[in-house]
Tab-separated table of C-alpha atoms in Angstrom:
chain	number	residue	atom	x	y	z
A	172	MET	CA	-10.628	23.547	13.783
A	173	LYS	CA	-12.245	21.035	11.573
A	174	LYS	CA	-9.643	17.958	11.059
A	175	LYS	CA	-9.470	16.075	8.054
A	176	ILE	CA	-7.582	12.731	7.291
A	177	PHE	CA	-4.966	12.478	4.321
A	178	PHE	CA	-4.297	9.201	3.146
A	179	THR	CA	-1.645	8.378	0.466
A	180	ASP	CA	0.103	5.979	-1.226
A	181	LEU	CA	3.611	5.999	-1.208
A	182	ASP	CA	5.381	4.652	-4.570
A	183	GLU	CA	4.926	7.167	-7.498
A	184	THR	CA	2.605	9.247	-5.351
A	185	LEU	CA	4.324	10.895	-2.141
A	186	LEU	CA	7.355	9.477	-3.197
A	187	THR	CA	9.472	10.376	-6.027
A	188	ARG	CA	10.837	7.585	-8.457
A	189	GLU	CA	14.191	7.624	-6.795
A	190	LYS	CA	12.261	6.822	-3.516
A	191	ASN	CA	12.616	10.073	-2.085
A	192	MET	CA	10.217	13.363	-1.121
A	193	THR	CA	10.964	16.698	-2.898
A	194	PRO	CA	11.345	19.197	-0.278
A	195	ALA	CA	7.796	21.142	-1.179
A	196	THR	CA	6.557	17.596	-0.482
A	197	VAL	CA	7.888	17.249	2.842
A	198	ASP	CA	6.927	21.112	3.887
A	199	VAL	CA	3.184	20.673	2.650
A	200	ILE	CA	3.031	17.453	4.987
A	201	THR	CA	4.609	19.432	7.680
A	202	LYS	CA	1.997	22.605	7.480
A	203	LEU	CA	-0.470	20.243	7.458
A	204	THR	CA	0.466	18.130	10.588
A	205	GLU	CA	1.038	20.851	12.247
A	206	LYS	CA	-2.418	22.401	11.766
A	207	GLY	CA	-4.109	18.965	13.486
A	208	HIS	CA	-4.809	17.168	10.566
A	209	TYR	CA	-4.183	13.740	10.697
A	210	VAL	CA	-1.915	11.448	8.236
A	211	ALA	CA	-2.298	8.076	6.944
A	212	LEU	CA	0.594	6.487	4.921
A	213	THR	CA	-1.034	4.004	3.095
A	214	SER	CA	0.252	1.189	0.909
A	215	GLY	CA	0.854	-2.342	-0.383
A	216	ARG	CA	4.307	-2.261	1.354
A	217	PRO	CA	4.943	-4.475	4.186
A	218	LEU	CA	4.703	-2.346	7.931
A	219	ASP	CA	8.503	-2.058	8.010
A	220	SER	CA	9.096	-0.846	4.635
A	221	VAL	CA	6.087	1.921	5.773
A	222	MET	CA	7.848	2.620	8.863
A	223	GLU	CA	11.166	3.043	6.601
A	224	ALA	CA	9.613	5.390	4.254
A	225	ARG	CA	8.029	7.481	7.402
A	226	ARG	CA	11.424	8.421	8.223
A	227	LEU	CA	11.312	10.755	5.367
A	228	LEU	CA	9.035	12.963	7.143
A	229	PRO	CA	10.332	15.266	10.119
A	230	ILE	CA	6.977	15.413	11.803
A	231	SER	CA	5.403	14.117	14.880
A	232	ASP	CA	4.189	10.330	15.685
A	233	GLN	CA	1.095	12.302	16.770
A	234	GLY	CA	-1.956	11.730	14.687
A	235	LEU	CA	0.174	9.881	11.931
A	236	PHE	CA	-0.836	5.995	11.374
A	237	TYR	CA	0.298	3.379	9.218
A	238	ILE	CA	-1.639	1.565	6.657
A	239	ALA	CA	0.304	-1.393	5.414
A	240	ASN	CA	-0.274	-4.646	3.270
A	241	ASN	CA	-2.930	-3.152	1.030
A	242	GLY	CA	-5.389	-2.076	4.014
A	243	SER	CA	-4.526	-5.141	6.272
A	244	GLN	CA	-2.968	-3.524	8.743
A	245	ILE	CA	-3.841	-0.358	10.385
A	246	VAL	CA	-1.061	0.804	13.240
A	247	ASN	CA	-1.145	4.280	15.318
A	248	ALA	CA	2.472	5.398	14.586
A	249	LYS	CA	2.524	6.835	17.995
A	250	THR	CA	1.749	3.963	20.514
A	251	LEU	CA	2.116	1.038	17.663
A	252	GLU	CA	-1.223	0.102	18.504
A	253	LYS	CA	-2.918	-2.332	15.945
A	254	ILE	CA	-6.094	-0.645	15.485
A	255	ARG	CA	-7.156	-3.105	12.914
A	256	GLU	CA	-5.355	-6.875	11.438
A	257	VAL	CA	-6.929	-8.839	8.652
A	258	ARG	CA	-5.169	-12.010	7.395
A	259	MET	CA	-5.065	-14.585	5.154
A	260	THR	CA	-6.025	-18.130	5.779
A	261	MET	CA	-2.950	-20.516	5.404
A	262	GLU	CA	-5.057	-22.818	3.105
A	263	GLU	CA	-5.176	-19.671	0.775
A	264	VAL	CA	-1.726	-19.082	1.007
A	265	LEU	CA	-0.414	-22.614	0.251
A	266	TYR	CA	-2.895	-22.489	-3.123
A	267	LEU	CA	-1.500	-19.772	-4.409
A	268	PHE	CA	2.098	-20.686	-4.134
A	269	GLN	CA	1.030	-23.979	-5.919
A	270	ALA	CA	-0.826	-21.970	-8.445
A	271	ALA	CA	2.412	-19.824	-9.009
A	272	GLU	CA	5.051	-22.927	-9.449
A	273	GLU	CA	2.299	-24.560	-11.862
A	274	ASN	CA	2.017	-21.279	-13.842
A	275	GLY	CA	5.940	-20.646	-13.771
A	276	ILE	CA	5.784	-17.536	-11.899
A	277	HIS	CA	7.452	-15.839	-8.637
A	278	ILE	CA	5.609	-15.633	-5.502
A	279	GLN	CA	6.352	-14.659	-1.741
A	280	THR	CA	4.470	-13.811	1.263
A	281	TYR	CA	6.226	-12.442	4.407
A	282	THR	CA	6.504	-12.724	8.131
A	283	ASP	CA	6.468	-9.253	10.395
A	284	THR	CA	10.737	-9.173	9.688
A	285	ALA	CA	10.973	-11.306	6.278
A	286	ILE	CA	10.000	-11.914	2.776
A	287	ILE	CA	9.281	-15.999	2.684
A	288	SER	CA	9.791	-17.291	-0.709
A	289	LYS	CA	10.781	-20.718	-2.149
A	290	LYS	CA	13.691	-19.203	-4.428
A	291	GLN	CA	15.557	-16.158	-4.345
A	292	THR	CA	14.772	-15.264	-8.011
A	293	PRO	CA	15.389	-12.094	-10.015
A	294	GLU	CA	12.201	-11.056	-9.157
A	295	LEU	CA	12.966	-11.277	-5.589
A	296	ASP	CA	16.407	-9.407	-6.316
A	297	PHE	CA	14.264	-7.091	-7.841
A	298	TYR	CA	11.666	-6.327	-4.972
A	299	GLN	CA	14.782	-6.097	-2.152
A	300	LYS	CA	16.055	-3.092	-4.417
A	301	THR	CA	13.246	-1.225	-3.050
A	302	ILE	CA	11.556	-3.053	0.059
A	303	HIS	CA	14.813	-3.800	2.300
A	304	MET	CA	13.908	-6.748	3.921
A	305	PRO	CA	15.805	-9.932	4.294
A	306	SER	CA	14.526	-12.938	2.695
A	307	LEU	CA	13.957	-16.550	3.888
A	308	ILE	CA	13.978	-19.091	1.423
A	309	THR	CA	12.486	-22.576	2.191
A	310	ASP	CA	10.317	-25.110	0.651
A	311	ASP	CA	8.173	-25.182	3.670
A	312	ILE	CA	6.183	-21.736	3.242
A	313	LYS	CA	3.451	-22.897	6.365
A	314	GLY	CA	6.006	-23.983	8.792
A	315	ALA	CA	8.125	-20.444	8.469
A	316	LEU	CA	4.713	-18.343	9.017
A	317	ILE	CA	3.912	-18.098	12.713
A	318	LEU	CA	0.979	-16.741	11.791
A	319	PRO	CA	-0.953	-16.659	8.508
A	320	PRO	CA	0.496	-13.501	6.323
A	321	PHE	CA	-1.507	-10.599	5.535
A	322	LYS	CA	-0.979	-10.883	1.916
A	323	CYS	CA	1.293	-12.705	-0.983
A	324	LEU	CA	2.551	-11.007	-4.148
A	325	SER	CA	3.395	-12.549	-7.480
A	326	ILE	CA	5.955	-10.600	-9.918
A	327	SER	CA	6.859	-10.803	-13.547
A	328	LEU	CA	9.601	-9.112	-14.983
A	329	ASN	CA	8.274	-9.923	-18.250
A	330	GLY	CA	5.434	-7.201	-18.117
A	331	ARG	CA	1.752	-7.425	-17.928
A	332	ASP	CA	0.554	-10.017	-19.778
A	333	LYS	CA	1.863	-13.114	-17.863
A	334	ILE	CA	0.695	-11.133	-14.485
A	335	GLU	CA	-2.697	-10.510	-15.901
A	336	ALA	CA	-2.502	-14.101	-17.456
A	337	PHE	CA	-2.084	-15.649	-13.699
A	338	ARG	CA	-4.590	-13.164	-11.742
A	339	ASN	CA	-7.317	-14.339	-14.824
A	340	ALA	CA	-6.744	-18.264	-14.056
A	341	LEU	CA	-7.311	-17.418	-9.946
A	342	LEU	CA	-10.461	-15.067	-10.456
A	343	PRO	CA	-12.831	-18.185	-10.326
A	344	TRP	CA	-11.238	-19.439	-7.104
A	345	ALA	CA	-10.644	-16.214	-5.138
A	346	GLU	CA	-14.076	-14.478	-5.716
A	347	GLY	CA	-15.341	-13.292	-2.624
A	348	HIS	CA	-12.733	-13.972	-0.625
A	349	VAL	CA	-9.132	-12.764	-2.008
A	350	SER	CA	-8.749	-9.721	-3.939
A	351	LEU	CA	-6.447	-9.537	-6.438
A	352	ILE	CA	-5.345	-6.282	-7.943
A	353	CYS	CA	-2.219	-5.213	-10.302
A	354	SER	CA	-0.248	-2.409	-8.260
A	355	THR	CA	2.083	-2.041	-11.378
A	356	ASP	CA	2.250	-3.383	-14.416
A	357	ILE	CA	4.281	-6.189	-12.975
A	358	VAL	CA	3.203	-6.619	-9.959
A	359	LEU	CA	-0.080	-8.617	-8.197
A	360	GLU	CA	-1.094	-7.980	-4.763
A	361	MET	CA	-3.210	-10.764	-3.182
A	362	PHE	CA	-4.892	-10.187	0.026
A	363	PRO	CA	-8.155	-10.675	1.916
A	364	SER	CA	-11.365	-9.268	0.035
A	365	SER	CA	-12.412	-7.530	3.445
A	366	ALA	CA	-9.012	-5.561	3.735
A	367	GLY	CA	-8.157	-3.135	0.489
A	368	LYS	CA	-7.257	0.690	0.828
A	369	GLY	CA	-10.909	2.147	0.831
A	370	ALA	CA	-11.921	-0.495	3.719
A	371	ALA	CA	-9.061	0.687	5.656
A	372	LEU	CA	-9.916	4.169	5.034
A	373	GLN	CA	-13.490	3.958	6.201
A	374	TYR	CA	-12.571	1.994	9.519
A	375	LEU	CA	-9.827	4.327	10.625
A	376	ALA	CA	-12.109	7.048	9.569
A	377	GLN	CA	-14.770	5.871	11.757
A	378	TYR	CA	-12.381	4.991	14.528
A	379	LEU	CA	-11.446	8.774	14.696
A	380	ASN	CA	-14.848	10.038	14.247
A	381	ILE	CA	-14.078	11.834	10.991
A	382	PRO	CA	-16.719	11.895	8.591
A	383	ILE	CA	-15.993	10.702	5.365
A	384	SER	CA	-16.704	14.157	3.397
A	385	ASP	CA	-13.291	14.986	5.751
A	386	THR	CA	-10.902	12.645	4.329
A	387	VAL	CA	-8.895	13.055	1.214
A	388	SER	CA	-6.636	10.373	-0.676
A	389	ALA	CA	-3.928	10.293	-2.981
A	390	GLY	CA	-2.695	7.470	-5.215
A	391	ASP	CA	-1.495	5.972	-8.782
A	392	GLN	CA	-2.322	2.391	-9.172
A	393	ASP	CA	-4.837	0.086	-9.724
A	394	ASN	CA	-4.554	-1.162	-5.750
A	395	ASP	CA	-5.309	2.511	-4.670
A	396	ILE	CA	-8.957	2.512	-6.445
A	397	SER	CA	-11.233	1.719	-3.707
A	398	MET	CA	-9.254	4.467	-1.847
A	399	LEU	CA	-9.859	6.893	-4.427
A	400	GLU	CA	-13.661	5.993	-4.517
A	401	ALA	CA	-14.338	5.647	-0.949
A	402	ALA	CA	-12.763	9.457	0.218
A	403	GLY	CA	-14.275	12.811	-0.041
A	404	VAL	CA	-11.720	13.620	-2.575
A	405	GLY	CA	-9.854	11.044	-4.420
A	406	ILE	CA	-6.644	12.635	-5.936
A	407	ALA	CA	-4.971	10.551	-8.458
A	408	MET	CA	-1.559	11.340	-9.857
A	409	CYS	CA	-1.179	12.447	-13.894
A	410	ASN	CA	1.829	9.446	-13.923
A	411	GLY	CA	-1.118	6.891	-12.691
A	412	SER	CA	-2.659	4.475	-14.402
A	413	GLU	CA	-5.547	5.185	-16.690
A	414	ARG	CA	-8.191	3.052	-14.107
A	415	ALA	CA	-7.039	5.376	-11.070
A	416	LYS	CA	-7.336	8.218	-12.943
A	417	ALA	CA	-10.819	7.293	-14.020
A	418	ALA	CA	-11.988	6.720	-9.804
A	419	ALA	CA	-10.276	9.832	-8.825
A	420	ASP	CA	-12.026	13.157	-8.724
A	421	ILE	CA	-8.751	15.454	-8.910
A	422	ILE	CA	-6.392	14.358	-11.216
A	423	THR	CA	-2.766	16.436	-10.562
A	424	GLN	CA	-1.274	18.731	-13.037
A	425	THR	CA	2.375	17.473	-12.444
A	426	ASP	CA	3.586	14.026	-11.463
A	427	ASN	CA	5.224	12.721	-8.450
A	428	ASN	CA	8.470	13.991	-9.379
A	429	HIS	CA	7.330	17.386	-9.675
A	430	ASP	CA	5.306	17.941	-6.646
A	431	GLY	CA	2.261	16.923	-7.867
A	432	LEU	CA	0.333	16.860	-4.845
A	433	VAL	CA	1.652	20.371	-3.177
A	434	PRO	CA	-0.942	22.610	-4.690
A	435	LEU	CA	-3.819	20.230	-4.186
A	436	LEU	CA	-3.037	20.020	-0.391
A	437	ASN	CA	-2.628	23.477	0.088
A	438	GLU	CA	-5.771	24.004	-1.404
A	439	LEU	CA	-8.119	21.004	0.207
A	440	PHE	CA	-5.988	21.404	3.737
A	441	ALA	CA	-6.614	25.345	3.730
A	442	LEU	CA	-2.896	25.313	4.450
A	443	SER	CA	-1.994	29.013	2.994
A	444	SER	CA	-4.864	30.623	5.434
């Protein structure tokens, strides 16, 4: 049997709006792995949060990979081997914190186990409803980081206009070394330009000696676009952004709450045969 890899975003793609998985979605991923195909849980979330979502799947760690922080980390779920890591520079992190402060917008970064921020803001409270990591509140961002982080993240609870304005202000500085991509209408992801979900897809496919033509990806937002474009087949959720849908080869007929991926995965991985 020819092995394939399924790269899937989590929020609003594999997961329902309530952050669960439908029984049919669990069933199709289980069948896919039982047939020997690889699965890569591919998210903007930090690694701990990706691993938390993985617990919803009653599957073996064999052939399972975590791609966290928008492609900045690739980890073998069975061995916990770190296959690839791409970090920001400390100078980039400090610049982004200063710029966010000047623009009156929330910003945070991460250690392996905590969210780092200067204040416990309403935006951070909102974020922690989904990402169950403790926060470390400090004015000494550099001192709180043992290693440079994989990403920074800004949130505006006032909607996309403010986050887009912040992104546009950063673009001249960021060109060529930091990607600035909205993962929702209120969240701006900032990570190394050499990372990204598309680059992670290409790296893992080469690592596993799987042709790109035998890769399938699924996502719903702008930070999924590089992955949708890089895969042999890119699936956008019908509940996704217009830019994500334009980048995909296929758009689901139903949304993430109604088993949108199930019929396409059954077909693309020949799970009924």
